[in-house]
CSV table of C-alpha atoms in Angstrom, one decimal:
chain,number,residue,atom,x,y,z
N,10,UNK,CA,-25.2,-24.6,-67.7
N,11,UNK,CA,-28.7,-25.4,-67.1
N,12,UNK,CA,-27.7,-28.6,-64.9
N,13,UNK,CA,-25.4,-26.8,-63.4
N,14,UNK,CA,-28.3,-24.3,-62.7
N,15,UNK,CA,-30.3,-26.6,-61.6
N,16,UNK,CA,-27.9,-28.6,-59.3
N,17,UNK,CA,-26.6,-25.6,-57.4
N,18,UNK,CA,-29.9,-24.5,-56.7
N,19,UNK,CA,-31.3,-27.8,-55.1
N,20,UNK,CA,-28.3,-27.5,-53.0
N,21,UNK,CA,-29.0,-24.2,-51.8
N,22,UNK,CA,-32.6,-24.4,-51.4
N,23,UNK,CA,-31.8,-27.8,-49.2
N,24,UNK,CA,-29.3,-26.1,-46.6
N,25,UNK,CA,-31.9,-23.6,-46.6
N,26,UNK,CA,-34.6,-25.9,-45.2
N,27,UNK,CA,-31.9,-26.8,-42.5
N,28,UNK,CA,-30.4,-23.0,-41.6
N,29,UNK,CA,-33.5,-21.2,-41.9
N,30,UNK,CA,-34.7,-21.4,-38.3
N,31,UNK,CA,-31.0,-20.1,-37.1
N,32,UNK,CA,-31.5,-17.3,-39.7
N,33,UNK,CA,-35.1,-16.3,-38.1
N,34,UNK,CA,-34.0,-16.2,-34.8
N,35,UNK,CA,-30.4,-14.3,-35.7
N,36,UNK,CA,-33.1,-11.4,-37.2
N,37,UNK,CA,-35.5,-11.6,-34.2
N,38,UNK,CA,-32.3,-11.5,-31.8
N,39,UNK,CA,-30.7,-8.4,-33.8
N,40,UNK,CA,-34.4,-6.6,-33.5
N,41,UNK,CA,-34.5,-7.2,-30.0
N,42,UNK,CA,-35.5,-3.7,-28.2
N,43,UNK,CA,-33.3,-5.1,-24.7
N,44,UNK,CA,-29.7,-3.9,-24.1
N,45,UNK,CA,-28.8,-7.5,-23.9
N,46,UNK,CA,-30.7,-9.6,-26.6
N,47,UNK,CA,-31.4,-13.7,-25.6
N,48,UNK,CA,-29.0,-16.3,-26.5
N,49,UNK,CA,-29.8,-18.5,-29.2
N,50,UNK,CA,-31.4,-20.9,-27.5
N,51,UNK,CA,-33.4,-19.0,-25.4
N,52,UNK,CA,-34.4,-16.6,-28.5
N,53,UNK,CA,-35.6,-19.9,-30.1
N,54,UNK,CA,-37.7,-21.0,-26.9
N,55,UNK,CA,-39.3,-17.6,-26.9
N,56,UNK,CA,-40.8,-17.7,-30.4
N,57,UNK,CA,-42.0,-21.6,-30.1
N,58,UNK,CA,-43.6,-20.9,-26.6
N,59,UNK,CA,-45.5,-17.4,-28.0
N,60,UNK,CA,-45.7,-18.1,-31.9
N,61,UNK,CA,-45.9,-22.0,-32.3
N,62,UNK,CA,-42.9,-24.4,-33.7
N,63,UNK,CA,-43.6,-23.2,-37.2
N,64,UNK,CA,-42.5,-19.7,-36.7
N,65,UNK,CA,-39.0,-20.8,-36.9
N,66,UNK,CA,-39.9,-20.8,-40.7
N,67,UNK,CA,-41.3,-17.7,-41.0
N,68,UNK,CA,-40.5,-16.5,-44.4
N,69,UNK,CA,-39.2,-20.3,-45.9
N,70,UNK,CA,-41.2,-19.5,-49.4
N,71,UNK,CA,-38.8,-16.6,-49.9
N,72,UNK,CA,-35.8,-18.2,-48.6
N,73,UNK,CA,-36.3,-21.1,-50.9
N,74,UNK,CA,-37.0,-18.1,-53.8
N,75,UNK,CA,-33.4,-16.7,-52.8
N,76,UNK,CA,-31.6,-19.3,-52.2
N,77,UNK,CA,-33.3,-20.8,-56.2
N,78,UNK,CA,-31.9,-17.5,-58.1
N,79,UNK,CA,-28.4,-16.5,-55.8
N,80,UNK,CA,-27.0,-19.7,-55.1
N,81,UNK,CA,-27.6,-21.2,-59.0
N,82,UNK,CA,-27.0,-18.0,-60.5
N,83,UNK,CA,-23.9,-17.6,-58.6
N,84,UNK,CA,-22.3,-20.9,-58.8
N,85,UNK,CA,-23.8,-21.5,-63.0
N,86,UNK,CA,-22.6,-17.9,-63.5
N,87,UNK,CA,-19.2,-18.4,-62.2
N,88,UNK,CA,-18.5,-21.9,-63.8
N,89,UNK,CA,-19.6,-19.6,-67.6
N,90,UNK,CA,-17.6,-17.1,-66.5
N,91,UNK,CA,-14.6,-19.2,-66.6
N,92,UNK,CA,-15.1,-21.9,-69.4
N,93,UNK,CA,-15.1,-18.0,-71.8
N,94,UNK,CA,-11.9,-17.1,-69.9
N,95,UNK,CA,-9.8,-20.5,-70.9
N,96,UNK,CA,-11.3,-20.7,-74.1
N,97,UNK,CA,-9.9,-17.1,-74.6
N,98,UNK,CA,-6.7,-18.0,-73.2
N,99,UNK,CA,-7.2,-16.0,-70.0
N,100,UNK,CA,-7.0,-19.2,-67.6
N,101,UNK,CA,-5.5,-21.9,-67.4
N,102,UNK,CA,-7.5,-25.0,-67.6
N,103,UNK,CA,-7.1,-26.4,-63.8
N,104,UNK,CA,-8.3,-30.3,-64.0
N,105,UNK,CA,-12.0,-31.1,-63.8
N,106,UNK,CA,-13.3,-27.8,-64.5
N,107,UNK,CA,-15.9,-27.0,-67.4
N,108,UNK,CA,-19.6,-26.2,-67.4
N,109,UNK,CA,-22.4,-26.3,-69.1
N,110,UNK,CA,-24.4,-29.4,-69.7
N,111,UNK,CA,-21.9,-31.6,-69.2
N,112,UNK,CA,-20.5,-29.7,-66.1
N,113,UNK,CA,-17.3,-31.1,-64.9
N,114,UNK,CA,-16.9,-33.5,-67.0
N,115,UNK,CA,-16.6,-31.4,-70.1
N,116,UNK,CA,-13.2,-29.8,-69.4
N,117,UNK,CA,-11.7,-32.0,-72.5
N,118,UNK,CA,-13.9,-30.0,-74.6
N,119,UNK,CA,-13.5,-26.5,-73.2
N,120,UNK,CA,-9.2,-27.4,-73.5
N,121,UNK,CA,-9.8,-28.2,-77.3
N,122,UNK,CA,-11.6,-25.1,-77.5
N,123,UNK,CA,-8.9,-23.4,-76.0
N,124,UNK,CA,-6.1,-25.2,-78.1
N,125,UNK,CA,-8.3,-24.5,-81.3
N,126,UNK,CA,-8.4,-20.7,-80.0
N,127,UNK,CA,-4.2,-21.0,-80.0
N,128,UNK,CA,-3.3,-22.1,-82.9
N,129,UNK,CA,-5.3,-19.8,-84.7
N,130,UNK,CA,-3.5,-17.4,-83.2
N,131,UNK,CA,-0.3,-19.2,-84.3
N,132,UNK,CA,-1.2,-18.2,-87.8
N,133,UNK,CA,1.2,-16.2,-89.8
N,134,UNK,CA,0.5,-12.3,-90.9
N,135,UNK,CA,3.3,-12.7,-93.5
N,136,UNK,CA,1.8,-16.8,-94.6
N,137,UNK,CA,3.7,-16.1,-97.8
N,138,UNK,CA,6.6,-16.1,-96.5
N,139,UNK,CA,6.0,-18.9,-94.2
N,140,UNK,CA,6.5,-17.1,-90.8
N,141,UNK,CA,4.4,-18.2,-87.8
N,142,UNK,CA,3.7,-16.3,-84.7
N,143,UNK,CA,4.5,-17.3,-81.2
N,144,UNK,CA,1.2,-18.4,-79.2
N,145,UNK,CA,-0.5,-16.3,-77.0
N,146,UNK,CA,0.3,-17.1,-73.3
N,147,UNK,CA,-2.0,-17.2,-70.7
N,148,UNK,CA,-1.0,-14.8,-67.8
N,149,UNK,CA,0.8,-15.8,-64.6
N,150,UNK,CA,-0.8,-17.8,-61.6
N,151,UNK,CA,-1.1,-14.3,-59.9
N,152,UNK,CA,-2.9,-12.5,-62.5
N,153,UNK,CA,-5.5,-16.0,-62.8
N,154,UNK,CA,-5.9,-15.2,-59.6
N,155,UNK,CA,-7.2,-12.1,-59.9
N,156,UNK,CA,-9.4,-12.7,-62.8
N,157,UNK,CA,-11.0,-15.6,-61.3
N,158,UNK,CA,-11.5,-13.6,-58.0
N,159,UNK,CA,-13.1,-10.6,-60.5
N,160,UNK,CA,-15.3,-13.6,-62.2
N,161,UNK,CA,-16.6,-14.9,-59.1
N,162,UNK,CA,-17.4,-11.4,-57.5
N,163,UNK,CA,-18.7,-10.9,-60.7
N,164,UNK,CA,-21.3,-13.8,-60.9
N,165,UNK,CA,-22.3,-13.3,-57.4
N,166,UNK,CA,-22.4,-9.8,-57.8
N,167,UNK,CA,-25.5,-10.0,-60.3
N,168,UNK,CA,-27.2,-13.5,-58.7
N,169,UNK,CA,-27.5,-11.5,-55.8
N,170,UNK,CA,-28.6,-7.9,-57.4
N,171,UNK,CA,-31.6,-10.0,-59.5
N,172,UNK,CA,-32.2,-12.0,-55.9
N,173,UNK,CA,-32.3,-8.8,-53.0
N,174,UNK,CA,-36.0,-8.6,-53.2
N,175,UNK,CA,-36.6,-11.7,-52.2
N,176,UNK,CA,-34.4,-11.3,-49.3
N,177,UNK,CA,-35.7,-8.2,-47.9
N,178,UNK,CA,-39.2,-9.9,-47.8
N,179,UNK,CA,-37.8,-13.0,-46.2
N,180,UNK,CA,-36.2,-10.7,-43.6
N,181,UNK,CA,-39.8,-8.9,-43.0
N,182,UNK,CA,-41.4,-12.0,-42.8
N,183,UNK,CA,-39.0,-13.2,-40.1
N,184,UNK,CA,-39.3,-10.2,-38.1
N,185,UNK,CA,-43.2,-10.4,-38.2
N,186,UNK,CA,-45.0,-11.4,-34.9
N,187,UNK,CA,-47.6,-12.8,-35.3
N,188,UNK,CA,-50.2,-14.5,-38.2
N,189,UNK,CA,-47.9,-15.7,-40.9
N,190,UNK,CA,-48.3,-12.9,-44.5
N,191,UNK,CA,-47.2,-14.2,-47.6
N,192,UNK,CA,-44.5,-13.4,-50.1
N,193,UNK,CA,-46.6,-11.3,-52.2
N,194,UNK,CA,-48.6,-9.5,-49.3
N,195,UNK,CA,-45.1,-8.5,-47.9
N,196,UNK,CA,-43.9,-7.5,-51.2
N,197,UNK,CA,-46.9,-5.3,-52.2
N,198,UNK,CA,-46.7,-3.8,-48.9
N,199,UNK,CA,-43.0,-2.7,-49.5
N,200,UNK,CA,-43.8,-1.5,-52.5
N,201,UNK,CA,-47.1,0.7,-51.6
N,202,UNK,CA,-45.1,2.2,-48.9
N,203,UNK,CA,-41.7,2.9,-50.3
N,204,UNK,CA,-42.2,1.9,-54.3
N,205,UNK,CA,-40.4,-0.5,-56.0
N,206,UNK,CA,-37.1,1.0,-55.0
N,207,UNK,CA,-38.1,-0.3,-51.9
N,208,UNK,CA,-37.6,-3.6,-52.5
N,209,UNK,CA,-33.7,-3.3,-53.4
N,210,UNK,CA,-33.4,-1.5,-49.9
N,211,UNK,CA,-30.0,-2.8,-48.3
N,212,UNK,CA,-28.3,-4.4,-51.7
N,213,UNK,CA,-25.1,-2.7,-51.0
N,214,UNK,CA,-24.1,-4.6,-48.5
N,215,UNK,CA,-25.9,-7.6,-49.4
N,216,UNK,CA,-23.7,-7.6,-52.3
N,217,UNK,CA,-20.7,-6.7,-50.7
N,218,UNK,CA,-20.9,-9.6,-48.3
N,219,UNK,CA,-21.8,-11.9,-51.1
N,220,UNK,CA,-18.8,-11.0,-53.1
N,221,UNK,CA,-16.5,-11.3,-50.2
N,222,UNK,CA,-18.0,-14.8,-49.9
N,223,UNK,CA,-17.7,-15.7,-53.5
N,224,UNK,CA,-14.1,-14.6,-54.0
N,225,UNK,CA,-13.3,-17.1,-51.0
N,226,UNK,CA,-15.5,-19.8,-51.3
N,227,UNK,CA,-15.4,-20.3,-55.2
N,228,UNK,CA,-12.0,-19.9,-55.4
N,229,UNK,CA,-11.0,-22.4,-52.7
N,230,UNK,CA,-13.4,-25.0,-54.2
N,231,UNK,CA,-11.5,-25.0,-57.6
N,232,UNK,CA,-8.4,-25.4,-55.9
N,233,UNK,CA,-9.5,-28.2,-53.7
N,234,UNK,CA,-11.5,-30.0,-56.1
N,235,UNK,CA,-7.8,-29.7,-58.2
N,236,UNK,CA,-6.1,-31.1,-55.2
N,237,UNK,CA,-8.0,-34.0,-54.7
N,238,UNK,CA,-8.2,-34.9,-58.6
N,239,UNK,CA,-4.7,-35.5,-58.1
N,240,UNK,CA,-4.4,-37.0,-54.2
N,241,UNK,CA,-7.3,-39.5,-54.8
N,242,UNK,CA,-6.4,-40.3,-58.7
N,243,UNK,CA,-10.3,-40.0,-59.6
N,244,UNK,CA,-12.3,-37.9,-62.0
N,245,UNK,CA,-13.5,-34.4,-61.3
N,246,UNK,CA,-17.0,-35.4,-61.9
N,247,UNK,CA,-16.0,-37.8,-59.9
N,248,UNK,CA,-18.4,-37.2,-56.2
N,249,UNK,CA,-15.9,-38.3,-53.4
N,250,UNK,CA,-13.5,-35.3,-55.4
N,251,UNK,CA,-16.7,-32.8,-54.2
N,252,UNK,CA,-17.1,-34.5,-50.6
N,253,UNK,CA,-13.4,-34.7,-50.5
């Protein structure tokens, strides 16, 4: 899980160092005081011509912070999330998944873990008498649906509730004109003026849009990563099944 961690994390924290400018001017556009706020482009021009080049990446440190705890959290949460639901016999194993150290490449071991799990289950009350139980089923394709949907909502859910402070000080630090103030000057500001309450201001829909987000990104992933297991005949660890 730590790898995983780890992995998902870099990931974030690089498409961070490429979005971040489009982020800054989106807050400085939505903040505008005109009827009519600049384009894009022009929004951009604006803050490089007044501010400098580097205010484009006003508020990167907490970005990076953000992008570190929601995107690994998210992602390492969900993959847990799931490896406890086929080892209880709540999912279906789909190919290449498994987390943990090993990350993809240790769905063998979360199936045996899952077999192990059934035919315990197959054990009889009346052993005496040599009777066995029927093995537990896992749920239809529907229901997996659901539960994985309510697993990744989950995951994000939480990354995102732990990571909110570090958003609404990115946001403030975007919106700044002016000298640059650092992470911890913003956040001690926040917190002198409205405690630290203050600091989870906006989560609700923060984590609204994050779950909507999980539920369809996470969900699509496994089932094209599945897809391509079997098109390409490869691996899930496996990178062209990722790019793919």
């Amino acid at each position: 899980m730590a790898q995983e961690f780890l992995a998902s994390a870099l990931a974030a924290c690089s498409a961070n160092l490429v979005t971040h400018p489009l982020e800054t001017i989106r807050i400085r556009q939505v903040l505008h005081p005109g009827v009519r706020p600049p384009s894009t482009a022009t929004m951009g021009w604006i803050m490089i011509r007044e501010e400098g080049a580097s205010s484009l990446y006003k508020g990167l440190h907490a970005a990076l912070m953000r992008g570190a705890i929601c995107g690994g959290g998210r992602i390492a949460g969900y993959t847990l999330l799931k490896d406890m639901g086929v080892a209880q016999g709540w999912l279906t194993n789909m190919s290449g998944e498994g987390g943990g150290a090993a990350g993809v490449a240790s769905s063998t071991s979360v199936a045996e873990v899952a077999a192990g799990g059934q035919r315990q289950r197959m054990v009889s009350v009346g052993a005496g008498a040599g009777a066995t139980a029927a093995p537990s089923q896992p749920p239809g394709a529907a229901v997996q649906v659901v539960i994985r949907g309510c697993m990744a909502m989950a995951s994000g859910a939480l990354a995102t509730l732990v990571a909110v402070p570090t958003d609404l000080i990115r946001t403030r630090q975007a919106a700044h004109r002016g000298k640059s103030v650092s992470v911890w000057s913003t956040g001690a500001s926040v917190v002198e003026k409205h405690g630290v309450r203050g600091l989870w201001a906006g989560s609700g829909p923060l984590i609204g849009r994050v779950c909507l987000l999980s539920v369809s990104q996470l969900l699509t992933y496994d089932k094209a990563r599945a897809l391509s297991e079997h098109w390409l005949h490869l691996p899930g660890s496996s990178p062209w099944v990722h790019i793919s």
